[in-house]
Amino acid sequence: MASSAWLLTGVFLFGCCLRAAPSSAEIDRRVDALLARMTLDEKLGQMSQSTSMNTLTDAIRQQIRDGRWGSFLNAGSPADRAEAQHIARTESRLGIPLLFGRDVIHGYRTIFPIPLGQAATWDPELIEAAARTAAQEASREAIRWTFAPMLDIARDPRWGRIAESPGEDPYLASRLAAALVRGFQGSGLSDPASLAACAKHFVAYGAVEAGRDYNSAWVPEIELREVYLPPFRAAIDAGVATLMTSFNTVNGVPATADSFLLQHILRDQWKFPGLVVSDYEAVPEMVTHGFASDAADAAREAVNAGIEMEMVSTTFYDHLKPLVESGAVSTKTIDDAVRHILRLKFQLGLFDQTIPAPQTTSPTPESLALAERVATESAVLLKNEDGFLPLAESIHSVAVVGPLADSPVDQMGTWVMDGRSADVVTPLGALRNLLGNQRVLYAPGLTNSRDTSHEGFAAARTAAQQADAAVLFLGEEEILSGEARSRAYLNLPGAQDALVDELAQTGKPLVAVIMAGRPLTFHDMASKVKAVLYAFHPGTMGGPAIANLLFGRAVPSGKLPVTFPRTVGQIPIYYAHLNTGRPALPEELGIPAGTPARPTGYTSKYIDVDVTPEYPFGYGLSYSSFTYSGLRLSANSIRMGGELTVSAAVTNRGSREAAEVVQLYIHDVTASVAQPVRLLKNFRRITLKPGETQTVSFRLGTPDLAFLNQEMKRVTEPGRFEVWIAPDSQSGIKGEFTVK
Ligand code: NOJ
């Protein structure tokens, strides 16, 4: 049927109003009634998700009529999706709607900074708003399921998917997880402008050995529960509708068939009521892992462990029928899975709502303003020698140099399926808008981040010589981070360092703006420039955000959500490490990278590089300066079950109104399982006028001090605790208390 014809029929058939969201009991009743009418083939169809619908062919139309698929991912145009839905609803035997899922990771048409950049805002309300916007845009185009938020704790910047992660810290990630779920799912799934969120990748995908994507993860249970699981728990507590398993093995067992994870933790301990989907072809990959003997065995293992929908591969549809008939897979297992799928479709209102006419969406002034705000807050000022930034009025002209100055695709970052280059405002464009063409001398020097040719250097040097200052837009192309984009070197690729050297010879002041999908190592480069602003891949409105930051129309407030190493050899490096019995001595710190061996004491250090990070977790400068003073504890000792208040005065000593992320850390000094030297427990983003002081208070109860002991029990042990209120994970003002 031609699309205009089906559309008319569709409006005729379904053109009535929305119904109120059905109650949970009513949904259960309808699910059971439907389930009772379904054949095993129809059930297995519901448990299958296809990526085949690039365009809607007659073969796929027929498969939809036959109930072959429950869901499509990343498929079709809005018109295709509307037509496919119409076929499913009106021409399939049971009229079960399709669920369209998509990787709406950091925006749909309006692209926000990559998730790692969003994490640098430490602003849950703001990223909730960004996710809300993405949901509104995507749902207009008949997408109702996003494969986000990605909640993999990442402590290895070699891993390309760190770009998509909330960073290294379980507490920060948990706060962001809840915010993202709220943003995507809005006031509830029955809102047609909501997306069902998907907490992924369950679990420990960020712990892959050597930072190589899809590699094995070996994670002791304590670390699994203290570091990798909490963001998932937070997402579930926030009501996340679905969860995706990860590709990797965890302690030798593929996460896709690990009943300890999927049954014991997820269902028995956490009571997760939602749908569990595999990752892309992860089920048959268990044969390659050396876990399942063939595709049928993989299907059996996966479904029995708790996978309810198979993404892309077809082992469920191909093999589960005889396995059910032989009793190797129970009917109850299949029915429970289909129940979760149908319930989600009912919750989303797909059975009851009008099939929307195909619609397209595009960025609005509001969505672009929000994207600019997120990009502004996500930028982290790492260096600002002599307060060189913001650029002064006396800087009349700027040379704009570097491969990322005018590269819309790279600026949007990894995982962008629907953002358009035409919507992107690059730094070059934004600086020209701000200063006028005459004051901007553009000479990229390199065509892309991996370019090794020096051909463009002369022009870049000339531009710098003619300008009052040069801003270098350095970093990584988007293609260098994200899935399957692990790197063994974390330096600026191509001839970017040489380009900086070339410009440094002009004697003109240089500023580096780095756009990248991960922490890079750039120690030498940083020593040659006055200031370094780390913008991650900042999305559609990165250009105006950066231009405003450079010229002081906005003040940097981002803080690193992940530790930046000095060199790749320090990895894994993260702030919440345990102490060794032989910590490095203060006099052993400050060894520059590459220093020839200088053996000293028998302590835990490197002999060729300082053991500390280049920039610590939580770090970020401002154009103002903040002082922390007067740490107060409401009590010096508390009893088990009690709580205390920790407060400090934070004063803006600068001349600019500015935001600061005030962080609360603790250290359990003696515990039956040694505890991290510092652990983030809370944070608050405050904005202070010049000279203003605010007292920031946090409550700490003894449950907040609990950890997992060797028996896997969460306990608070009596003893001494240190506490900091701090601008980052390495400084701050410190107090002490005891728990009795
Ligand atoms: C594989 C990725 O690991 C996952 O995050 C993504 O959602 C799926 N592909 C679908 O594109």
PDB file of N, CA and C and ligand atoms in Angstrom, residues 73-74 103 147 161 164 200-201 205 244 247 279-280 311 415 483, ligand 1:
ATOM      1  N   LEU A  73      15.703  -1.741  15.435  1.00  0.00           N
ATOM      2  CA  LEU A  73      16.599  -0.710  15.959  1.00  0.00           C
ATOM      3  C   LEU A  73      17.245   0.051  14.816  1.00  0.00           C
ATOM      4  N   ASN A  74      17.441   1.312  15.085  1.00  0.00           N
ATOM      5  CA  ASN A  74      18.142   2.206  14.166  1.00  0.00           C
ATOM      6  C   ASN A  74      17.638   2.038  12.740  1.00  0.00           C
ATOM      7  N   ASP A 103      19.829   4.511  18.941  1.00  0.00           N
ATOM      8  CA  ASP A 103      20.900   5.018  19.791  1.00  0.00           C
ATOM      9  C   ASP A 103      20.822   6.538  19.852  1.00  0.00           C
ATOM     10  N   PHE A 147      18.803   3.523  23.494  1.00  0.00           N
ATOM     11  CA  PHE A 147      19.812   2.672  24.129  1.00  0.00           C
ATOM     12  C   PHE A 147      20.783   3.561  24.906  1.00  0.00           C
ATOM     13  N   ARG A 161      35.174   3.869  24.280  1.00  0.00           N
ATOM     14  CA  ARG A 161      33.820   4.134  24.750  1.00  0.00           C
ATOM     15  C   ARG A 161      33.794   4.946  26.027  1.00  0.00           C
ATOM     16  N   GLU A 164      31.474   7.776  25.858  1.00  0.00           N
ATOM     17  CA  GLU A 164      30.040   7.596  26.051  1.00  0.00           C
ATOM     18  C   GLU A 164      29.713   7.365  27.527  1.00  0.00           C
ATOM     19  N   LYS A 200      22.845   0.603  30.171  1.00  0.00           N
ATOM     20  CA  LYS A 200      23.769  -0.334  29.510  1.00  0.00           C
ATOM     21  C   LYS A 200      25.188   0.019  29.901  1.00  0.00           C
ATOM     22  N   HIS A 201      26.145  -0.838  29.776  1.00  0.00           N
ATOM     23  CA  HIS A 201      26.061  -2.244  29.368  1.00  0.00           C
ATOM     24  C   HIS A 201      26.329  -3.049  30.619  1.00  0.00           C
ATOM     25  N   TYR A 205      31.730  -3.487  31.448  1.00  0.00           N
ATOM     26  CA  TYR A 205      32.248  -3.299  30.091  1.00  0.00           C
ATOM     27  C   TYR A 205      33.415  -2.306  30.118  1.00  0.00           C
ATOM     28  N   MET A 244      20.463  -3.326  29.030  1.00  0.00           N
ATOM     29  CA  MET A 244      21.185  -4.070  27.992  1.00  0.00           C
ATOM     30  C   MET A 244      22.420  -4.722  28.604  1.00  0.00           C
ATOM     31  N   PHE A 247      28.921  -6.905  26.021  1.00  0.00           N
ATOM     32  CA  PHE A 247      29.550  -7.881  25.135  1.00  0.00           C
ATOM     33  C   PHE A 247      30.561  -8.780  25.853  1.00  0.00           C
ATOM     34  N   ASP A 279      23.093  -7.170  23.737  1.00  0.00           N
ATOM     35  CA  ASP A 279      23.718  -6.236  22.801  1.00  0.00           C
ATOM     36  C   ASP A 279      23.783  -6.912  21.426  1.00  0.00           C
ATOM     37  N   TYR A 280      24.208  -6.139  20.467  1.00  0.00           N
ATOM     38  CA  TYR A 280      24.195  -6.457  19.032  1.00  0.00           C
ATOM     39  C   TYR A 280      24.960  -7.749  18.717  1.00  0.00           C
ATOM     40  N   MET A 311      19.105  -8.835  20.217  1.00  0.00           N
ATOM     41  CA  MET A 311      19.365  -7.735  19.289  1.00  0.00           C
ATOM     42  C   MET A 311      20.111  -8.259  18.059  1.00  0.00           C
ATOM     43  N   TRP A 415      28.754   8.536  18.073  1.00  0.00           N
ATOM     44  CA  TRP A 415      27.348   8.181  18.278  1.00  0.00           C
ATOM     45  C   TRP A 415      26.387   9.272  17.859  1.00  0.00           C
ATOM     46  N   GLU A 483      32.755   3.321  20.036  1.00  0.00           N
ATOM     47  CA  GLU A 483      32.838   1.851  19.996  1.00  0.00           C
ATOM     48  C   GLU A 483      33.930   1.381  19.045  1.00  0.00           C
TER      49      GLU A 483
HETATM   50  C1  NOJ B   1      26.332  -2.021  20.095  1.00  0.00           C
HETATM   51  C2  NOJ B   1      26.596  -1.120  21.247  1.00  0.00           C
HETATM   52  O1  NOJ B   1      27.468  -1.741  22.175  1.00  0.00           O
HETATM   53  C3  NOJ B   1      25.347  -0.673  21.975  1.00  0.00           C
HETATM   54  O2  NOJ B   1      25.710   0.283  22.924  1.00  0.00           O
HETATM   55  C4  NOJ B   1      24.353  -0.134  20.989  1.00  0.00           C
HETATM   56  O3  NOJ B   1      23.220   0.359  21.660  1.00  0.00           O
HETATM   57  C5  NOJ B   1      24.000  -1.217  20.016  1.00  0.00           C
HETATM   58  N1  NOJ B   1      25.197  -1.612  19.297  1.00  0.00           N
HETATM   59  C6  NOJ B   1      22.931  -0.790  19.014  1.00  0.00           C
HETATM   60  O4  NOJ B   1      23.456   0.085  18.094  1.00  0.00           O
END
